[in-house]
Amino acid sequence: MDVEAQQPTKAPATRHKCSACYKQFTKKEHLVEHMKISYHSPHQPQCGVCRKHCKSFESLREHLTGKLAKTSCSTVYSQLGCNLCLKVFESPTSLSNHKGICCLSAPGSLATKMLNGREVRNDSQLLNIKYTGEGTRAVAIDCEMVGGGSDGSVDLCARVCLVDEDENVILCTYVQPQSPITNYRHEITGLTAEHLKDAVPVKQVQNKILEILYTREFVGRQQPADTMARLLVGHDLKHDLDCLRMDYPRHLLRDTAKYRPLMKTNLVSHSLKYLIRTYLGYDIQKGIHDPYEDCVSVMRLYKRLCAQDHQMDGNGTEIFDYSFDLWKHEELQKMTPDELYKISKLDYICWCSDSKPAKQPCHSS
């Protein structure tokens, strides 16, 4: 008798596949643990071909164009995909029309801009102009730093610029650092001692920025944690605020250096220059840094991310509970991959929620 013929045929091992990133696991408990730490959600960047979820746009780009790109996806993407926003379109015509909108041109310089009918010439005049952009929900900020300390390595804010969502200049002024300047970093900032001769004291600049960010009613009082305050957009905002010696509520900050989808796969920040070239299609900071150019660019990037439609399907953007902790281990083991995905939520706030109108307050009769 054939001994081999008597050996029972092994059934193929059951594989448990994640409904979001398509990773497969031999044990259900491993899939459950994966879902607990992956925070999958419709808000994550997704491949326009296979719908795979990725942690960041960088990992999505690797999936589409990297050395280990999925062939079926990369083939479609090479013909119908936008190299900036990574969307995939139904036809070459649709893609061509989209590219005309998606790829932007660099903003002009700050040399001559208008605010309330007045010409802005890079000085402190704007400190005396009241900003009346009542509909503006977000303001972008950029600071230029000079060097202090014995070796010039200490960052001191010497220039600050703010723009609104329509790219209007709200504030542009030179700032008098509170410590002696030992390096003007002229090749980057373009600044000299002459520029800062009549610079505005940092305390006065702080007050003006707070006047812009909060309604006048609240300036100098305990700041509200509601919609009375504007969102502050920037790149590496903590650095700018530290140099201005200011604080601002964390939930009102929109930092392109710390926003998870824009970071590297190892959660290290990209430079603003890289982000603008990669996602908006033009170059900045080619010579002397222009704070207006950086402000406008970071605002454009923020607005593009806000405009994303993620079709949430019940997966909200705010994290109130750790969803998996609400279920017993045995219950999670019985769930299908789709059911596990349904209770999964992000561990950060997606900016697409900023574009949605705030709920109107209820008025009792």
GROMACS .gro file of C-alpha atoms in nm:
model
  365
    1MET     CA    1   0.000   0.000   0.000
    2ASP     CA    2   0.126   0.344  -0.088
    3VAL     CA    3   0.218   0.511   0.241
    4GLU     CA    4   0.196   0.860   0.091
    5ALA     CA    5  -0.156   0.791  -0.029
    6GLN     CA    6  -0.260   0.728   0.329
    7GLN     CA    7  -0.140   1.074   0.442
    8PRO     CA    8  -0.437   1.309   0.490
    9THR     CA    9  -0.435   1.620   0.273
   10LYS     CA   10  -0.380   1.933   0.480
   11ALA     CA   11  -0.644   2.197   0.441
   12PRO     CA   12  -0.507   2.537   0.337
   13ALA     CA   13  -0.449   2.767   0.634
   14THR     CA   14  -0.720   3.028   0.685
   15ARG     CA   15  -0.596   3.380   0.615
   16HIS     CA   16  -0.751   3.684   0.779
   17LYS     CA   17  -0.721   3.987   0.552
   18CYS     CA   18  -0.741   4.349   0.669
   19SER     CA   19  -1.018   4.529   0.482
   20ALA     CA   20  -0.814   4.852   0.469
   21CYS     CA   21  -0.447   4.779   0.396
   22TYR     CA   22  -0.493   4.418   0.275
   23LYS     CA   23  -0.233   4.269   0.509
   24GLN     CA   24  -0.301   3.902   0.583
   25PHE     CA   25  -0.271   3.715   0.911
   26THR     CA   26  -0.280   3.346   0.997
   27LYS     CA   27  -0.455   3.409   1.329
   28LYS     CA   28  -0.762   3.620   1.390
   29GLU     CA   29  -0.614   3.763   1.709
   30HIS     CA   30  -0.324   3.903   1.505
   31LEU     CA   31  -0.568   4.081   1.276
   32VAL     CA   32  -0.748   4.225   1.579
   33GLU     CA   33  -0.419   4.353   1.724
   34HIS     CA   34  -0.330   4.501   1.386
   35MET     CA   35  -0.658   4.690   1.372
   36LYS     CA   36  -0.603   4.828   1.723
   37ILE     CA   37  -0.275   4.994   1.628
   38SER     CA   38  -0.340   5.085   1.262
   39TYR     CA   39  -0.626   5.336   1.319
   40HIS     CA   40  -0.764   5.269   0.972
   41SER     CA   41  -1.028   5.509   0.844
   42PRO     CA   42  -1.169   5.641   0.514
   43HIS     CA   43  -0.968   5.956   0.592
   44GLN     CA   44  -0.638   5.781   0.525
   45PRO     CA   45  -0.480   5.825   0.180
   46GLN     CA   46  -0.614   5.553  -0.051
   47CYS     CA   47  -0.507   5.410  -0.384
   48GLY     CA   48  -0.749   5.520  -0.655
   49VAL     CA   49  -0.717   5.179  -0.824
   50CYS     CA   50  -0.729   4.906  -0.557
   51ARG     CA   51  -0.854   5.128  -0.269
   52LYS     CA   52  -0.573   5.018  -0.037
   53HIS     CA   53  -0.531   5.243   0.269
   54CYS     CA   54  -0.189   5.395   0.335
   55LYS     CA   55  -0.053   5.572   0.641
   56SER     CA   56   0.069   5.875   0.446
   57PHE     CA   57   0.082   6.021   0.097
   58GLU     CA   58   0.447   5.917   0.082
   59SER     CA   59   0.356   5.550   0.138
   60LEU     CA   60   0.077   5.585  -0.119
   61ARG     CA   61   0.326   5.724  -0.369
   62GLU     CA   62   0.553   5.425  -0.300
   63HIS     CA   63   0.258   5.193  -0.362
   64LEU     CA   64   0.197   5.362  -0.699
   65THR     CA   65   0.545   5.446  -0.826
   66GLY     CA   66   0.803   5.291  -0.593
   67LYS     CA   67   1.041   5.003  -0.655
   68LEU     CA   68   0.791   4.757  -0.508
   69ALA     CA   69   0.480   4.919  -0.656
   70LYS     CA   70   0.185   4.697  -0.730
   71THR     CA   71   0.198   4.640  -1.105
   72SER     CA   72  -0.176   4.659  -1.172
   73CYS     CA   73  -0.203   4.988  -0.981
   74SER     CA   74   0.112   5.148  -1.120
   75THR     CA   75   0.007   5.070  -1.478
   76VAL     CA   76  -0.328   5.246  -1.441
   77TYR     CA   77  -0.174   5.531  -1.242
   78SER     CA   78   0.095   5.596  -1.506
   79GLN     CA   79  -0.181   5.659  -1.761
   80LEU     CA   80  -0.459   5.820  -1.557
   81GLY     CA   81  -0.300   5.941  -1.232
   82CYS     CA   82  -0.214   6.294  -1.116
   83ASN     CA   83   0.145   6.313  -0.991
   84LEU     CA   84   0.053   6.585  -0.738
   85CYS     CA   85  -0.265   6.479  -0.557
   86LEU     CA   86  -0.227   6.108  -0.658
   87LYS     CA   87  -0.590   6.081  -0.770
   88VAL     CA   88  -0.680   5.844  -1.055
   89PHE     CA   89  -0.924   5.961  -1.324
   90GLU     CA   90  -1.157   5.784  -1.563
   91SER     CA   91  -1.010   5.922  -1.885
   92PRO     CA   92  -0.706   6.110  -2.018
   93THR     CA   93  -0.932   6.409  -2.086
   94SER     CA   94  -1.048   6.423  -1.724
   95LEU     CA   95  -0.688   6.397  -1.608
   96SER     CA   96  -0.576   6.675  -1.843
   97ASN     CA   97  -0.853   6.908  -1.723
   98HIS     CA   98  -0.767   6.829  -1.361
   99LYS     CA   99  -0.395   6.899  -1.404
  100GLY     CA  100  -0.472   7.250  -1.523
  101ILE     CA  101  -0.626   7.316  -1.182
  102CYS     CA  102  -0.406   7.101  -0.959
  103CYS     CA  103  -0.067   7.238  -1.066
  104LEU     CA  104  -0.034   7.594  -0.932
  105SER     CA  105   0.204   7.877  -1.012
  106ALA     CA  106   0.419   8.041  -0.747
  107PRO     CA  107   0.269   8.345  -0.571
  108GLY     CA  108   0.415   8.687  -0.637
  109SER     CA  109   0.652   8.861  -0.399
  110LEU     CA  110   0.556   9.082  -0.109
  111ALA     CA  111   0.699   9.390  -0.280
  112THR     CA  112   0.359   9.544  -0.355
  113LYS     CA  113   0.042   9.398  -0.212
  114MET     CA  114  -0.287   9.559  -0.124
  115LEU     CA  115  -0.483   9.554   0.198
  116ASN     CA  116  -0.805   9.751   0.236
  117GLY     CA  117  -0.702   9.962  -0.064
  118ARG     CA  118  -0.361  10.046   0.084
  119GLU     CA  119  -0.024   9.953  -0.053
  120VAL     CA  120   0.183   9.721   0.165
  121ARG     CA  121   0.556   9.784   0.152
  122ASN     CA  122   0.700   9.549   0.411
  123ASP     CA  123   0.683   9.784   0.708
  124SER     CA  124   0.494   9.832   1.030
  125GLN     CA  125   0.202  10.032   0.885
  126LEU     CA  126  -0.020   9.725   0.903
  127LEU     CA  127  -0.004   9.734   1.282
  128ASN     CA  128  -0.236  10.032   1.263
  129ILE     CA  129  -0.482   9.875   1.019
  130LYS     CA  130  -0.773   9.680   1.163
  131TYR     CA  131  -0.833   9.351   0.986
  132THR     CA  132  -1.201   9.308   0.900
  133GLY     CA  133  -1.205   8.964   0.740
  134GLU     CA  134  -1.500   8.843   0.946
  135GLY     CA  135  -1.557   8.532   0.733
  136THR     CA  136  -1.199   8.413   0.758
  137ARG     CA  137  -1.172   8.088   0.953
  138ALA     CA  138  -0.796   8.035   0.906
  139VAL     CA  139  -0.485   8.251   0.903
  140ALA     CA  140  -0.138   8.145   0.787
  141ILE     CA  141   0.180   8.265   0.956
  142ASP     CA  142   0.549   8.261   0.867
  143CYS     CA  143   0.846   8.403   1.056
  144GLU     CA  144   1.196   8.478   0.936
  145MET     CA  145   1.468   8.414   1.190
  146VAL     CA  146   1.802   8.579   1.252
  147GLY     CA  147   2.070   8.437   1.480
  148GLY     CA  148   2.151   8.519   1.840
  149GLY     CA  149   2.391   8.383   2.097
  150SER     CA  150   2.769   8.369   2.078
  151ASP     CA  151   2.768   8.148   1.768
  152GLY     CA  152   2.452   8.285   1.604
  153SER     CA  153   2.268   7.954   1.640
  154VAL     CA  154   1.981   8.084   1.856
  155ASP     CA  155   1.672   8.157   1.644
  156LEU     CA  156   1.527   8.507   1.693
  157CYS     CA  157   1.215   8.625   1.510
  158ALA     CA  158   1.298   8.934   1.303
  159ARG     CA  159   1.011   8.936   1.054
  160VAL     CA  160   0.657   8.804   1.056
  161CYS     CA  161   0.384   8.778   0.793
  162LEU     CA  162   0.019   8.669   0.815
  163VAL     CA  163  -0.222   8.606   0.525
  164ASP     CA  164  -0.586   8.499   0.515
  165GLU     CA  165  -0.755   8.227   0.310
  166ASP     CA  166  -0.782   8.459   0.009
  167GLU     CA  167  -0.405   8.529   0.020
  168ASN     CA  168  -0.455   8.884   0.143
  169VAL     CA  169  -0.179   9.027   0.361
  170ILE     CA  170  -0.308   9.080   0.713
  171LEU     CA  171   0.018   9.164   0.885
  172CYS     CA  172   0.374   9.211   0.770
  173THR     CA  173   0.633   9.372   0.987
  174TYR     CA  174   0.990   9.359   1.109
  175VAL     CA  175   1.025   9.248   1.470
  176GLN     CA  176   1.280   9.374   1.720
  177PRO     CA  177   1.433   9.064   1.883
  178GLN     CA  178   1.460   9.066   2.261
  179SER     CA  179   1.821   8.945   2.246
  180PRO     CA  180   2.121   9.090   2.056
  181ILE     CA  181   2.157   8.974   1.695
  182THR     CA  182   2.490   8.809   1.616
  183ASN     CA  183   2.407   8.674   1.269
  184TYR     CA  184   2.157   8.830   1.029
  185ARG     CA  185   2.171   8.519   0.805
  186HIS     CA  186   2.153   8.761   0.514
  187GLU     CA  187   2.192   8.496   0.242
  188ILE     CA  188   1.861   8.343   0.356
  189THR     CA  189   1.666   8.629   0.518
  190GLY     CA  190   1.793   8.920   0.311
  191LEU     CA  191   1.793   9.121   0.636
  192THR     CA  192   2.045   9.378   0.754
  193ALA     CA  193   2.070   9.608   1.054
  194GLU     CA  194   1.907   9.881   0.844
  195HIS     CA  195   1.588   9.676   0.804
  196LEU     CA  196   1.550   9.634   1.179
  197LYS     CA  197   1.639   9.992   1.271
  198ASP     CA  198   1.273  10.082   1.330
  199ALA     CA  199   1.145   9.729   1.396
  200VAL     CA  200   0.840   9.680   1.617
  201PRO     CA  201   0.886   9.542   1.971
  202VAL     CA  202   0.784   9.177   1.995
  203LYS     CA  203   0.519   9.252   2.259
  204GLN     CA  204   0.337   9.487   2.023
  205VAL     CA  205   0.352   9.224   1.749
  206GLN     CA  206   0.211   8.963   1.987
  207ASN     CA  207  -0.085   9.185   2.069
  208LYS     CA  208  -0.156   9.249   1.702
  209ILE     CA  209  -0.148   8.879   1.618
  210LEU     CA  210  -0.386   8.801   1.904
  211GLU     CA  211  -0.618   9.077   1.783
  212ILE     CA  212  -0.626   8.906   1.444
  213LEU     CA  213  -0.670   8.551   1.577
  214TYR     CA  214  -0.936   8.636   1.834
  215THR     CA  215  -1.227   8.875   1.808
  216ARG     CA  216  -1.147   9.208   1.974
  217GLU     CA  217  -1.401   9.123   2.243
  218PHE     CA  218  -1.175   8.852   2.381
  219VAL     CA  219  -0.829   9.010   2.351
  220GLY     CA  220  -0.660   9.034   2.689
  221ARG     CA  221  -0.914   8.804   2.855
  222GLN     CA  222  -0.930   8.429   2.904
  223GLN     CA  223  -0.931   8.294   2.552
  224PRO     CA  224  -1.234   8.087   2.446
  225ALA     CA  225  -1.198   7.730   2.321
  226ASP     CA  226  -1.469   7.769   2.056
  227THR     CA  227  -1.528   7.913   1.711
  228MET     CA  228  -1.456   8.270   1.824
  229ALA     CA  229  -1.090   8.199   1.747
  230ARG     CA  230  -0.935   8.145   1.404
  231LEU     CA  231  -0.732   7.844   1.299
  232LEU     CA  232  -0.358   7.913   1.273
  233VAL     CA  233  -0.188   7.751   0.974
  234GLY     CA  234   0.187   7.714   0.929
  235HIS     CA  235   0.487   7.487   0.896
  236ASP     CA  236   0.655   7.391   1.225
  237LEU     CA  237   0.427   7.626   1.415
  238LYS     CA  238   0.578   7.550   1.754
  239HIS     CA  239   0.906   7.698   1.636
  240ASP     CA  240   0.740   8.019   1.511
  241LEU     CA  241   0.531   8.059   1.826
  242ASP     CA  242   0.828   7.991   2.054
  243CYS     CA  243   1.032   8.258   1.877
  244LEU     CA  244   0.742   8.501   1.914
  245ARG     CA  245   0.705   8.389   2.277
  246MET     CA  246   0.340   8.309   2.219
  247ASP     CA  247   0.102   8.026   2.301
  248TYR     CA  248  -0.206   7.922   2.107
  249PRO     CA  249  -0.455   7.639   2.174
  250ARG     CA  250  -0.331   7.315   2.025
  251HIS     CA  251  -0.668   7.222   1.875
  252LEU     CA  252  -0.659   7.542   1.668
  253LEU     CA  253  -0.319   7.472   1.510
  254ARG     CA  254  -0.290   7.331   1.159
  255ASP     CA  255   0.076   7.240   1.115
  256THR     CA  256   0.187   7.096   0.780
  257ALA     CA  257   0.508   6.973   0.944
  258LYS     CA  258   0.315   6.758   1.194
  259TYR     CA  259   0.012   6.650   0.992
  260ARG     CA  260   0.036   6.271   0.968
  261PRO     CA  261  -0.056   6.225   0.598
  262LEU     CA  262   0.217   6.474   0.495
  263MET     CA  263   0.495   6.320   0.705
  264LYS     CA  264   0.750   6.057   0.606
  265THR     CA  265   0.664   5.695   0.678
  266ASN     CA  266   0.889   5.710   0.987
  267LEU     CA  267   0.689   6.015   1.112
  268VAL     CA  268   0.969   6.264   1.038
  269SER     CA  269   0.862   6.597   0.888
  270HIS     CA  270   0.928   6.701   0.530
  271SER     CA  271   1.047   7.054   0.456
  272LEU     CA  272   0.789   7.305   0.335
  273LYS     CA  273   0.990   7.343   0.015
  274TYR     CA  274   0.954   6.970  -0.056
  275LEU     CA  275   0.582   6.964   0.026
  276ILE     CA  276   0.501   7.257  -0.204
  277ARG     CA  277   0.698   7.117  -0.496
  278THR     CA  278   0.550   6.766  -0.445
  279TYR     CA  279   0.185   6.855  -0.385
  280LEU     CA  280   0.134   7.198  -0.548
  281GLY     CA  281   0.382   7.172  -0.835
  282TYR     CA  282   0.602   7.482  -0.796
  283ASP     CA  283   0.922   7.582  -0.618
  284ILE     CA  284   0.968   7.821  -0.326
  285GLN     CA  285   1.270   7.943  -0.130
  286LYS     CA  286   1.491   7.948  -0.438
  287GLY     CA  287   1.697   8.233  -0.296
  288ILE     CA  288   1.618   8.478  -0.020
  289HIS     CA  289   1.311   8.356   0.168
  290ASP     CA  290   0.995   8.560   0.118
  291PRO     CA  291   0.757   8.519   0.415
  292TYR     CA  292   0.457   8.610   0.198
  293GLU     CA  293   0.543   8.333  -0.048
  294ASP     CA  294   0.573   8.081   0.235
  295CYS     CA  295   0.248   8.198   0.397
  296VAL     CA  296   0.050   8.174   0.075
  297SER     CA  297   0.200   7.836  -0.009
  298VAL     CA  298   0.126   7.678   0.327
  299MET     CA  299  -0.230   7.816   0.314
  300ARG     CA  300  -0.279   7.667  -0.033
  301LEU     CA  301  -0.155   7.329   0.088
  302TYR     CA  302  -0.386   7.343   0.389
  303LYS     CA  303  -0.688   7.435   0.176
  304ARG     CA  304  -0.616   7.151  -0.067
  305LEU     CA  305  -0.616   6.900   0.218
  306CYS     CA  306  -0.934   7.052   0.362
  307ALA     CA  307  -1.110   7.006   0.029
  308GLN     CA  308  -1.072   6.628   0.029
  309ASP     CA  309  -1.398   6.434   0.026
  310HIS     CA  310  -1.352   6.115   0.223
  311GLN     CA  311  -1.710   5.986   0.218
  312MET     CA  312  -1.687   5.899   0.582
  313ASP     CA  313  -1.950   5.623   0.596
  314GLY     CA  314  -1.990   5.667   0.968
  315ASN     CA  315  -1.619   5.697   1.054
  316GLY     CA  316  -1.608   6.045   1.206
  317THR     CA  317  -1.301   6.261   1.239
  318GLU     CA  318  -1.307   6.318   1.612
  319ILE     CA  319  -1.182   6.062   1.860
  320PHE     CA  320  -1.399   6.052   2.172
  321ASP     CA  321  -1.335   5.692   2.276
  322TYR     CA  322  -1.088   5.425   2.187
  323SER     CA  323  -1.343   5.218   1.997
  324PHE     CA  324  -1.182   4.877   2.043
  325ASP     CA  325  -1.175   4.919   2.421
  326LEU     CA  326  -1.554   4.924   2.416
  327TRP     CA  327  -1.562   4.560   2.304
  328LYS     CA  328  -1.464   4.241   2.482
  329HIS     CA  329  -1.183   4.032   2.338
  330GLU     CA  330  -1.421   3.747   2.254
  331GLU     CA  331  -1.653   3.985   2.068
  332LEU     CA  332  -1.369   4.124   1.856
  333GLN     CA  333  -1.258   3.771   1.767
  334LYS     CA  334  -1.602   3.697   1.623
  335MET     CA  335  -1.613   4.010   1.406
  336THR     CA  336  -1.547   3.998   1.034
  337PRO     CA  337  -1.264   4.214   0.889
  338ASP     CA  338  -1.526   4.457   0.758
  339GLU     CA  339  -1.686   4.485   1.102
  340LEU     CA  340  -1.347   4.550   1.263
  341TYR     CA  341  -1.281   4.821   1.008
  342LYS     CA  342  -1.618   4.981   1.076
  343ILE     CA  343  -1.533   5.049   1.442
  344SER     CA  344  -1.179   5.167   1.366
  345LYS     CA  345  -1.105   5.542   1.384
  346LEU     CA  346  -0.814   5.775   1.324
  347ASP     CA  347  -0.581   5.881   1.604
  348TYR     CA  348  -0.562   6.234   1.464
  349ILE     CA  349  -0.815   6.491   1.339
  350CYS     CA  350  -0.855   6.498   0.963
  351TRP     CA  351  -0.850   6.850   0.818
  352CYS     CA  352  -1.140   6.775   0.584
  353SER     CA  353  -1.367   6.849   0.881
  354ASP     CA  354  -1.247   7.213   0.877
  355SER     CA  355  -1.422   7.272   0.545
  356LYS     CA  356  -1.759   7.167   0.679
  357PRO     CA  357  -1.979   7.448   0.812
  358ALA     CA  358  -2.019   7.469   1.187
  359LYS     CA  359  -2.354   7.365   1.329
  360GLN     CA  360  -2.589   7.654   1.382
  361PRO     CA  361  -2.679   7.718   1.746
  362CYS     CA  362  -3.029   7.627   1.856
  363HIS     CA  363  -3.250   7.916   1.971
  364SER     CA  364  -3.528   7.849   2.214
  365SER     CA  365  -3.853   8.030   2.158
   0.00000   0.00000   0.00000
